[in-house]
Amino acid sequence: MLFEIGIDKLSQEEKGVRLISNSGHLVSFSRSLFNELSRLGIDKRTFAEIVIDFLNEGTKYYSTYIKPISNVEECKYYSRIFEFWITSSLTSKQMFAVITNYDEISEVLIIDPQVFNYAAEKLLNYASTKDCMKFSMPFIYKFVVFETFNIFKKKFNANSEKIIGKNNEKFLIAKNVEDNALIWKIEAPQFSYVSNYEENKASI
């Protein structure tokens, strides 16, 4: 499944979805990206305009705010992260979208993988103010997982990182002295931040 959006250039996927953006551009979505945005409750024309603004800015990352996305996780605070391609007559870029819900608003951050550490730090800054936060992906992007764990260990002074087994499954856990923890069920397309982590009580 290729996540792709084409701006004034047709997607290579025959079964993709085409529309005209609010600014008059021909936009084509691969079916998988179209379905992902539908699942999150994000208007396709709104997403297209965000991508167009990102291209016009010519920077490594660009963010803006939209109405709250659909609640698709058990934790109220969560971020959906996916890799996608942007194609136009001038460029072809492989990017990440980081879509994060706040209390009354959501942020769409489009970011170059080379500077994903910026996104990871921003996510963890927000997560650290909450009891929990869930990070989910449509596929296992180990790069995203390990980059976020690395930022957590540096920023939160994690004094413990280990792999534990629970119910015949394995989890990677990083924890600091304040019992803030980052937890990844190994090979799963999601990971979590929790405060007040206790190994024998944590919901993982």
XYZ file of C-alpha atoms in Angstrom:
204
model
C 0.000 0.000 0.000
C 1.566 3.234 -1.163
C 0.536 6.418 0.608
C 0.808 9.084 -2.074
C -0.592 12.486 -2.934
C -0.075 14.049 -6.345
C -0.295 17.824 -6.880
C -1.069 18.732 -10.501
C 0.193 15.271 -11.348
C -1.850 12.099 -11.452
C -1.114 9.385 -8.934
C 0.404 6.244 -10.384
C -2.414 4.274 -8.793
C -5.313 3.751 -11.189
C -7.834 3.349 -8.365
C -6.829 6.586 -6.680
C -9.170 9.480 -5.910
C -9.000 12.816 -7.717
C -10.352 16.204 -6.723
C -9.797 19.918 -7.191
C -8.290 21.691 -4.189
C -9.714 24.909 -2.774
C -6.838 26.762 -4.445
C -7.587 25.206 -7.828
C -4.962 22.445 -8.017
C -5.649 18.980 -9.382
C -4.984 16.604 -6.489
C -4.845 12.824 -6.621
C -4.765 10.529 -3.594
C -3.743 6.913 -3.555
C -6.610 4.843 -2.203
C -4.633 3.910 0.917
C -3.909 7.561 1.820
C -7.502 8.539 1.083
C -8.742 5.801 3.430
C -6.250 6.798 6.134
C -7.445 10.398 6.093
C -11.065 9.233 6.137
C -10.356 7.090 9.188
C -8.956 10.104 11.009
C -11.805 12.337 9.899
C -9.515 14.725 8.009
C -10.996 16.624 5.086
C -9.079 15.708 1.917
C -9.054 19.226 0.507
C -7.747 20.535 3.818
C -4.909 18.003 3.762
C -4.160 18.875 0.133
C -3.853 22.582 1.010
C -1.478 21.741 3.853
C 0.729 19.795 1.440
C 0.615 22.638 -1.090
C 1.588 25.154 1.604
C 4.457 22.878 2.653
C 5.766 22.741 -0.923
C 5.470 26.507 -1.247
C 7.409 27.035 1.996
C 10.318 24.912 0.752
C 11.330 23.907 4.295
C 12.116 20.604 6.027
C 8.893 20.705 8.023
C 5.608 22.551 8.108
C 2.715 22.428 10.560
C -0.758 23.829 10.921
C -3.852 23.193 13.013
C -7.202 21.679 12.121
C -10.357 20.607 13.928
C -9.884 17.600 16.254
C -9.297 14.314 14.482
C -11.356 11.215 15.215
C -10.686 9.444 18.494
C -9.218 6.169 17.281
C -7.226 5.144 20.373
C -8.112 4.241 23.949
C -5.952 7.062 25.323
C -7.445 10.508 24.759
C -4.066 11.873 23.708
C -2.513 10.275 20.672
C -0.590 10.825 17.501
C -0.942 9.084 14.154
C 2.284 8.856 12.162
C 2.581 7.722 8.568
C 5.058 7.922 5.724
C 3.851 9.171 2.356
C 5.050 10.444 -0.995
C 4.353 13.892 -2.417
C 4.665 14.078 -6.186
C 4.295 17.098 -8.430
C 5.583 18.258 -11.792
C 8.639 19.685 -9.990
C 9.439 17.225 -7.216
C 8.982 13.867 -5.572
C 9.412 13.790 -1.787
C 9.200 11.020 0.758
C 7.837 12.588 3.945
C 6.187 11.800 7.258
C 2.859 13.142 8.456
C 2.533 13.442 12.239
C -1.065 14.135 13.193
C -1.563 14.837 16.889
C -4.717 15.566 18.835
C -4.679 18.176 21.566
C -7.635 18.897 23.802
C -9.652 21.039 21.406
C -7.564 21.013 18.232
C -5.262 18.801 16.184
C -1.921 19.511 14.537
C -0.777 18.265 11.158
C 3.011 18.248 10.913
C 4.655 17.314 7.621
C 8.314 16.570 8.146
C 11.371 15.320 6.287
C 12.658 12.033 7.781
C 16.105 13.647 8.130
C 14.791 15.936 10.872
C 12.267 13.582 12.481
C 13.993 14.189 15.819
C 12.197 17.565 15.848
C 8.834 15.783 15.680
C 9.850 13.222 18.304
C 10.906 15.928 20.747
C 7.728 17.916 20.160
C 5.571 14.829 20.751
C 7.369 13.921 23.954
C 7.165 17.490 25.272
C 3.405 17.266 24.928
C 3.169 13.699 26.221
C 5.093 14.651 29.364
C 2.195 16.886 30.430
C -0.303 13.999 30.278
C -0.895 10.735 32.098
C -0.626 8.793 28.850
C -0.170 9.222 25.136
C -0.442 6.692 22.322
C 1.590 6.775 19.114
C 0.262 4.638 16.275
C 1.357 3.898 12.712
C -0.215 1.962 9.827
C 3.070 0.036 9.480
C 6.025 -0.628 11.762
C 8.385 2.288 11.182
C 11.238 1.164 13.412
C 13.059 4.364 12.546
C 10.244 6.324 14.220
C 10.233 4.057 17.278
C 13.986 4.163 17.873
C 14.290 7.895 17.159
C 11.562 8.607 19.711
C 13.171 6.295 22.274
C 16.524 8.019 21.737
C 14.987 11.454 22.312
C 13.182 10.149 25.396
C 16.398 8.766 26.877
C 18.240 12.057 26.320
C 15.506 14.518 27.217
C 14.007 12.653 30.146
C 17.274 11.260 31.502
C 16.099 7.677 31.293
C 18.087 5.560 33.716
C 16.655 2.242 32.601
C 16.031 0.580 29.246
C 15.227 -3.091 29.036
C 13.251 -5.768 27.254
C 10.743 -7.640 29.366
C 8.448 -10.560 28.639
C 4.774 -10.523 29.513
C 2.117 -13.030 28.428
C 4.515 -14.559 25.872
C 5.139 -11.126 24.346
C 8.168 -8.846 24.532
C 8.228 -5.144 25.348
C 10.963 -2.544 25.099
C 10.683 -0.141 28.024
C 12.646 3.020 28.798
C 12.034 4.659 32.180
C 13.412 7.550 34.225
C 13.621 8.142 37.970
C 10.233 9.920 37.973
C 8.688 6.703 36.566
C 7.813 8.263 33.225
C 8.130 5.511 30.637
C 8.021 4.796 26.930
C 6.735 1.321 26.071
C 6.856 -0.540 22.753
C 5.428 -3.990 22.195
C 8.172 -5.288 19.918
C 7.096 -5.594 16.274
C 3.800 -3.773 16.915
C 2.882 -0.607 14.935
C 2.328 1.463 18.069
C 4.027 2.534 21.274
C 2.969 4.476 24.358
C 4.070 7.052 26.896
C 2.860 6.628 30.484
C 3.521 8.523 33.676
C 3.826 6.798 37.047
C 4.866 3.535 35.432
C 4.893 0.442 37.625
C 6.053 -2.749 35.960
C 3.609 -4.980 37.769
C 0.615 -2.672 37.160
C 1.290 -1.045 33.811
C -1.256 -1.575 31.080
C 0.955 -2.679 28.203
